[in-house]
Coordinates of N, CA and C in Angstrom, one line a residue:
M1 N -6.5 8.7 -12.2 CA -7.1 7.4 -12.6 C -8.2 7.2 -11.6
T2 N -9.5 7.4 -12.0 CA -10.6 7.2 -11.2 C -11.5 6.1 -11.8
P3 N -11.7 5.0 -11.1 CA -12.4 3.9 -11.6 C -13.9 4.2 -11.5
E4 N -14.7 3.6 -12.4 CA -16.1 3.7 -12.4 C -16.6 2.8 -11.2
S5 N -17.8 3.1 -10.7 CA -18.3 2.3 -9.6 C -18.4 0.8 -9.9
G6 N -18.5 0.5 -11.2 CA -18.6 -0.9 -11.6 C -17.2 -1.6 -11.4
D7 N -16.2 -0.9 -11.2 CA -14.8 -1.5 -11.0 C -14.5 -1.8 -9.6
R8 N -15.4 -1.5 -8.7 CA -15.2 -1.7 -7.2 C -15.5 -3.2 -6.9
A9 N -14.9 -3.6 -5.9 CA -15.2 -5.0 -5.4 C -16.5 -5.1 -4.7
P10 N -17.4 -6.0 -5.0 CA -18.6 -6.1 -4.3 C -18.5 -6.7 -3.0
D11 N -19.3 -6.4 -2.1 CA -19.4 -7.0 -0.7 C -19.9 -8.4 -0.9
P12 N -19.1 -9.4 -0.4 CA -19.6 -10.7 -0.6 C -20.9 -11.0 0.1
A13 N -21.2 -10.3 1.1 CA -22.4 -10.6 1.9 C -23.7 -10.2 1.1
D14 N -23.7 -9.1 0.4 CA -24.9 -8.6 -0.2 C -24.7 -8.1 -1.7
G15 N -23.4 -8.2 -2.2 CA -23.2 -7.7 -3.5 C -23.1 -6.2 -3.7
T16 N -23.1 -5.4 -2.6 CA -23.1 -4.0 -2.8 C -21.6 -3.5 -2.9
D17 N -21.4 -2.3 -3.3 CA -20.1 -1.7 -3.4 C -19.5 -1.4 -2.1
T18 N -18.3 -2.0 -1.8 CA -17.6 -1.8 -0.5 C -16.8 -0.5 -0.5
G19 N -16.5 0.1 -1.6 CA -15.6 1.2 -1.7 C -14.1 0.8 -1.8
T20 N -13.9 -0.5 -1.8 CA -12.6 -1.1 -1.9 C -12.3 -1.3 -3.4
P21 N -11.3 -0.8 -4.0 CA -11.0 -1.0 -5.4 C -10.9 -2.5 -5.7
A22 N -11.2 -2.9 -6.9 CA -11.0 -4.3 -7.3 C -9.5 -4.5 -7.5
A23 N -9.2 -5.8 -7.2 CA -7.8 -6.2 -7.4 C -7.3 -5.9 -8.9
N24 N -6.1 -5.5 -9.0 CA -5.5 -5.3 -10.4 C -4.2 -6.0 -10.4
P25 N -3.5 -6.0 -11.5 CA -2.2 -6.7 -11.6 C -1.1 -6.1 -10.6
Y26 N -1.3 -4.9 -10.1 CA -0.3 -4.3 -9.2 C -0.7 -4.1 -7.8
A27 N -1.9 -4.3 -7.4 CA -2.3 -4.1 -6.0 C -3.7 -4.8 -5.8
R28 N -3.8 -5.2 -4.5 CA -5.1 -5.7 -4.0 C -5.2 -5.4 -2.5
T29 N -6.4 -5.2 -2.0 CA -6.6 -4.8 -0.6 C -7.2 -6.0 0.1
C30 N -6.6 -6.3 1.3 CA -7.1 -7.4 2.1 C -7.3 -7.0 3.5
P31 N -8.5 -7.1 4.1 CA -8.6 -6.8 5.5 C -7.9 -7.8 6.3
H32 N -7.3 -7.4 7.4 CA -6.6 -8.4 8.3 C -6.9 -7.9 9.7
G33 N -8.1 -8.2 10.3 CA -8.5 -7.7 11.6 C -8.8 -6.2 11.5
T34 N -8.2 -5.5 12.3 CA -8.4 -4.0 12.3 C -7.4 -3.3 11.3
L35 N -6.5 -4.1 10.7 CA -5.5 -3.7 9.8 C -6.0 -3.8 8.4
T36 N -5.6 -2.9 7.5 CA -5.8 -3.0 6.1 C -4.5 -3.3 5.4
V37 N -4.4 -4.4 4.7 CA -3.2 -4.7 4.0 C -3.4 -4.5 2.5
V38 N -2.5 -3.7 2.0 CA -2.5 -3.5 0.5 C -1.3 -4.2 0.0
E39 N -1.5 -5.2 -0.8 CA -0.4 -6.1 -1.3 C -0.1 -5.5 -2.7
A40 N 1.1 -5.1 -2.9 CA 1.6 -4.6 -4.2 C 2.4 -5.7 -4.8
S41 N 2.4 -5.7 -6.2 CA 3.1 -6.8 -6.9 C 3.6 -6.3 -8.2
G42 N 4.5 -7.0 -8.8 CA 5.0 -6.6 -10.1 C 5.9 -5.5 -10.1
E43 N 5.8 -4.6 -11.1 CA 6.7 -3.4 -11.2 C 5.9 -2.2 -10.9
I44 N 6.3 -1.5 -9.9 CA 5.6 -0.2 -9.5 C 6.5 0.9 -10.0
D45 N 6.0 1.5 -11.1 CA 6.7 2.6 -11.8 C 5.7 3.7 -12.2
M46 N 6.1 4.6 -13.0 CA 5.3 5.7 -13.5 C 4.0 5.1 -14.1
A47 N 4.1 4.0 -14.9 CA 2.9 3.5 -15.6 C 1.9 2.8 -14.6
S48 N 2.4 2.2 -13.5 CA 1.6 1.4 -12.7 C 1.3 2.0 -11.3
A49 N 2.0 3.1 -10.9 CA 1.8 3.6 -9.6 C 0.4 4.1 -9.3
G50 N -0.4 4.5 -10.3 CA -1.8 4.9 -10.1 C -2.6 3.7 -9.6
A51 N -2.3 2.5 -10.1 CA -3.1 1.3 -9.6 C -2.9 1.1 -8.1
L52 N -1.7 1.3 -7.7 CA -1.4 1.2 -6.2 C -2.0 2.3 -5.5
A53 N -1.9 3.5 -6.0 CA -2.5 4.7 -5.4 C -4.0 4.6 -5.2
E54 N -4.7 4.0 -6.1 CA -6.1 3.8 -6.0 C -6.4 3.0 -4.7
H55 N -5.7 1.9 -4.5 CA -5.9 1.1 -3.3 C -5.5 1.8 -2.0
L56 N -4.4 2.5 -2.1 CA -4.0 3.3 -0.9 C -4.9 4.4 -0.5
S57 N -5.4 5.1 -1.5 CA -6.4 6.2 -1.3 C -7.6 5.6 -0.6
A58 N -8.1 4.5 -1.1 CA -9.3 3.9 -0.4 C -9.0 3.4 1.0
A59 N -7.8 2.9 1.2 CA -7.4 2.3 2.5 C -7.2 3.4 3.5
T60 N -6.9 4.6 3.1 CA -6.6 5.7 4.0 C -7.8 6.7 4.1
A61 N -8.9 6.4 3.5 CA -10.1 7.3 3.4 C -10.8 7.5 4.7
G62 N -10.8 6.5 5.6 CA -11.6 6.6 6.8 C -10.8 7.2 8.0
P63 N -11.5 7.3 9.1 CA -10.8 7.8 10.3 C -9.8 6.7 10.8
R64 N -8.7 7.2 11.4 CA -7.7 6.4 12.0 C -7.3 5.1 11.2
P65 N -6.9 5.3 10.0 CA -6.6 4.1 9.2 C -5.3 3.5 9.7
D66 N -5.3 2.2 9.7 CA -4.1 1.4 10.0 C -3.8 0.5 8.8
V67 N -2.8 1.0 8.0 CA -2.6 0.4 6.7 C -1.1 -0.1 6.7
T68 N -1.0 -1.3 6.1 CA 0.3 -1.9 5.9 C 0.4 -2.2 4.4
V69 N 1.5 -1.7 3.8 CA 1.7 -2.0 2.4 C 2.8 -3.1 2.3
D70 N 2.3 -4.2 1.7 CA 3.2 -5.4 1.6 C 3.9 -5.3 0.2
L71 N 5.2 -5.1 0.2 CA 6.0 -5.0 -1.0 C 6.8 -6.2 -1.3
R72 N 6.5 -7.3 -0.6 CA 7.4 -8.5 -0.7 C 7.4 -9.1 -2.1
T73 N 6.3 -8.9 -2.9 CA 6.3 -9.5 -4.2 C 6.5 -8.5 -5.3
V74 N 7.0 -7.4 -5.0 CA 7.3 -6.3 -5.9 C 8.7 -6.6 -6.6
A75 N 8.7 -6.6 -7.9 CA 10.0 -6.9 -8.6 C 10.8 -5.6 -8.9
F76 N 10.1 -4.5 -9.0 CA 10.7 -3.2 -9.2 C 9.9 -2.1 -8.6
F77 N 10.6 -1.1 -8.0 CA 9.9 -0.1 -7.3 C 10.8 1.2 -7.5
D78 N 10.2 2.3 -8.0 CA 10.9 3.5 -8.2 C 10.3 4.7 -7.5
C79 N 10.8 5.9 -7.8 CA 10.3 7.1 -7.1 C 8.9 7.3 -7.3
S80 N 8.2 6.8 -8.4 CA 6.8 6.9 -8.5 C 6.1 6.2 -7.4
G81 N 6.6 5.0 -7.0 CA 6.0 4.3 -5.9 C 6.3 5.0 -4.6
L82 N 7.4 5.6 -4.4 CA 7.7 6.3 -3.2 C 6.8 7.5 -3.1
R83 N 6.5 8.2 -4.1 CA 5.6 9.3 -4.1 C 4.2 8.9 -3.6
V84 N 3.7 7.8 -4.1 CA 2.4 7.2 -3.7 C 2.5 6.8 -2.2
L85 N 3.5 6.2 -1.8 CA 3.6 5.9 -0.3 C 3.6 7.1 0.5
C86 N 4.4 8.2 0.1 CA 4.4 9.4 0.9 C 3.1 10.1 1.0
R87 N 2.4 10.1 -0.1 CA 1.0 10.8 -0.1 C 0.1 10.0 0.8
A88 N 0.1 8.7 0.7 CA -0.8 7.8 1.5 C -0.5 7.9 3.0
E89 N 0.8 7.9 3.3 CA 1.2 8.0 4.7 C 0.8 9.3 5.3
S90 N 1.0 10.4 4.5 CA 0.5 11.7 5.0 C -1.0 11.8 5.3
R91 N -1.7 11.2 4.3 CA -3.2 11.1 4.5 C -3.6 10.3 5.7
A92 N -2.9 9.2 5.9 CA -3.2 8.4 7.1 C -2.9 9.1 8.4
R93 N -1.8 9.8 8.4 CA -1.4 10.6 9.6 C -2.4 11.7 9.9
E94 N -2.8 12.4 8.8 CA -3.8 13.5 9.0 C -5.1 13.0 9.6
R95 N -5.4 11.7 9.3 CA -6.7 11.2 9.8 C -6.5 10.4 11.1
G96 N -5.3 10.6 11.8 CA -5.0 9.9 13.0 C -4.6 8.5 12.9
G97 N -4.2 8.1 11.8 CA -3.7 6.7 11.6 C -2.3 6.6 11.2
R98 N -1.9 5.4 10.6 CA -0.6 5.2 10.2 C -0.5 4.3 9.0
L99 N 0.7 4.3 8.4 CA 0.9 3.5 7.2 C 2.3 2.9 7.4
R100 N 2.4 1.6 7.3 CA 3.7 0.9 7.4 C 4.0 0.1 6.2
V101 N 5.3 -0.2 6.0 CA 5.7 -1.0 4.8 C 6.4 -2.3 5.2
V102 N 6.0 -3.3 4.5 CA 6.6 -4.7 4.7 C 7.5 -4.9 3.5
S103 N 8.8 -5.2 3.7 CA 9.7 -5.6 2.6 C 10.9 -6.2 3.2
E104 N 11.4 -7.2 2.6 CA 12.7 -7.8 2.9 C 13.7 -7.5 1.8
S105 N 13.4 -6.7 0.8 CA 14.2 -6.5 -0.3 C 15.3 -5.5 0.0
P106 N 16.6 -5.9 -0.2 CA 17.7 -5.0 -0.1 C 17.6 -3.8 -1.0
R107 N 17.0 -4.0 -2.2 CA 16.9 -2.9 -3.2 C 15.9 -1.8 -2.7
I108 N 14.8 -2.3 -2.1 CA 13.8 -1.3 -1.6 C 14.4 -0.6 -0.4
R109 N 15.2 -1.3 0.5 CA 15.8 -0.6 1.6 C 16.8 0.4 1.1
R110 N 17.6 0.1 0.1 CA 18.6 1.0 -0.5 C 17.8 2.3 -1.0
L111 N 16.7 2.0 -1.7 CA 16.0 3.1 -2.3 C 15.4 4.0 -1.2
L112 N 14.9 3.5 -0.1 CA 14.4 4.2 1.0 C 15.5 5.0 1.7
R113 N 16.7 4.4 1.8 CA 17.8 5.1 2.4 C 18.3 6.2 1.5
A114 N 18.5 5.9 0.2 CA 19.0 7.0 -0.7 C 18.0 8.2 -0.8
S115 N 16.7 7.9 -0.7 CA 15.8 9.0 -0.8 C 15.5 9.7 0.6
G116 N 16.2 9.2 1.6 CA 16.0 9.9 2.9 C 14.7 9.4 3.6
L117 N 14.1 8.4 3.1 CA 12.8 7.9 3.7 C 12.8 6.7 4.5
L118 N 14.0 6.2 4.8 CA 14.2 5.0 5.6 C 13.6 5.2 7.0
G119 N 13.8 6.4 7.6 CA 13.2 6.6 8.9 C 11.7 6.8 8.9
R120 N 11.2 7.2 7.8 CA 9.7 7.4 7.7 C 9.1 6.0 7.4
F121 N 9.7 5.1 6.7 CA 9.2 3.8 6.3 C 10.2 2.7 6.7
P122 N 10.5 2.5 7.9 CA 11.4 1.4 8.3 C 10.7 0.1 7.9
P123 N 11.3 -0.7 7.0 CA 10.6 -1.9 6.5 C 10.4 -3.0 7.6
L124 N 9.2 -3.5 7.7 CA 8.9 -4.6 8.6 C 9.2 -5.9 7.9
P125 N 9.6 -7.0 8.6 CA 9.8 -8.2 7.9 C 8.6 -9.0 7.5
G126 N 7.4 -8.6 8.1 CA 6.2 -9.3 7.8 C 5.0 -8.5 8.2
V127 N 3.8 -8.9 7.8 CA 2.6 -8.2 8.2 C 2.3 -8.4 9.7
P128 N 2.2 -7.4 10.5 CA 1.9 -7.6 11.9 C 0.7 -8.5 12.2
G129 N 0.9 -9.4 13.1 CA -0.1 -10.3 13.4 C -0.4 -11.5 12.5
Q130 N 0.3 -11.5 11.4 CA 0.1 -12.6 10.4 C 1.2 -13.6 10.6
R131 N 0.8 -14.9 10.6 CA 1.7 -16.0 10.8 C 2.6 -16.1 9.5
P132 N 3.9 -16.4 9.7 CA 4.8 -16.6 8.6 C 4.5 -17.7 7.6

């Protein structure tokens, strides 16, 4: 799923393409200081994982990316979403950065534990540096 350049979010300062994908029903990217927050929502499954992957690919494209994936408003998350997280985390690590996950959902914690990924993605209760 490769968007056309017209699908990118314009830079509010001058209207140019920022390289950040436009928000969609499943993901949006929000800068938060030096941190990039990708907020996922709805149901992340085989049909929608590409929309999340697009945002994570852009967020991990630069050097030393510091990305947090906020899953607090996700209603459903399956192995398609896990695959996207694993790819993005590997890419971030290869570039000297990191990717973390925010979730308070017992279902997501169980999925991470059952898949053996709880150690790789220990869920944070909130976005670092963001007030509750």
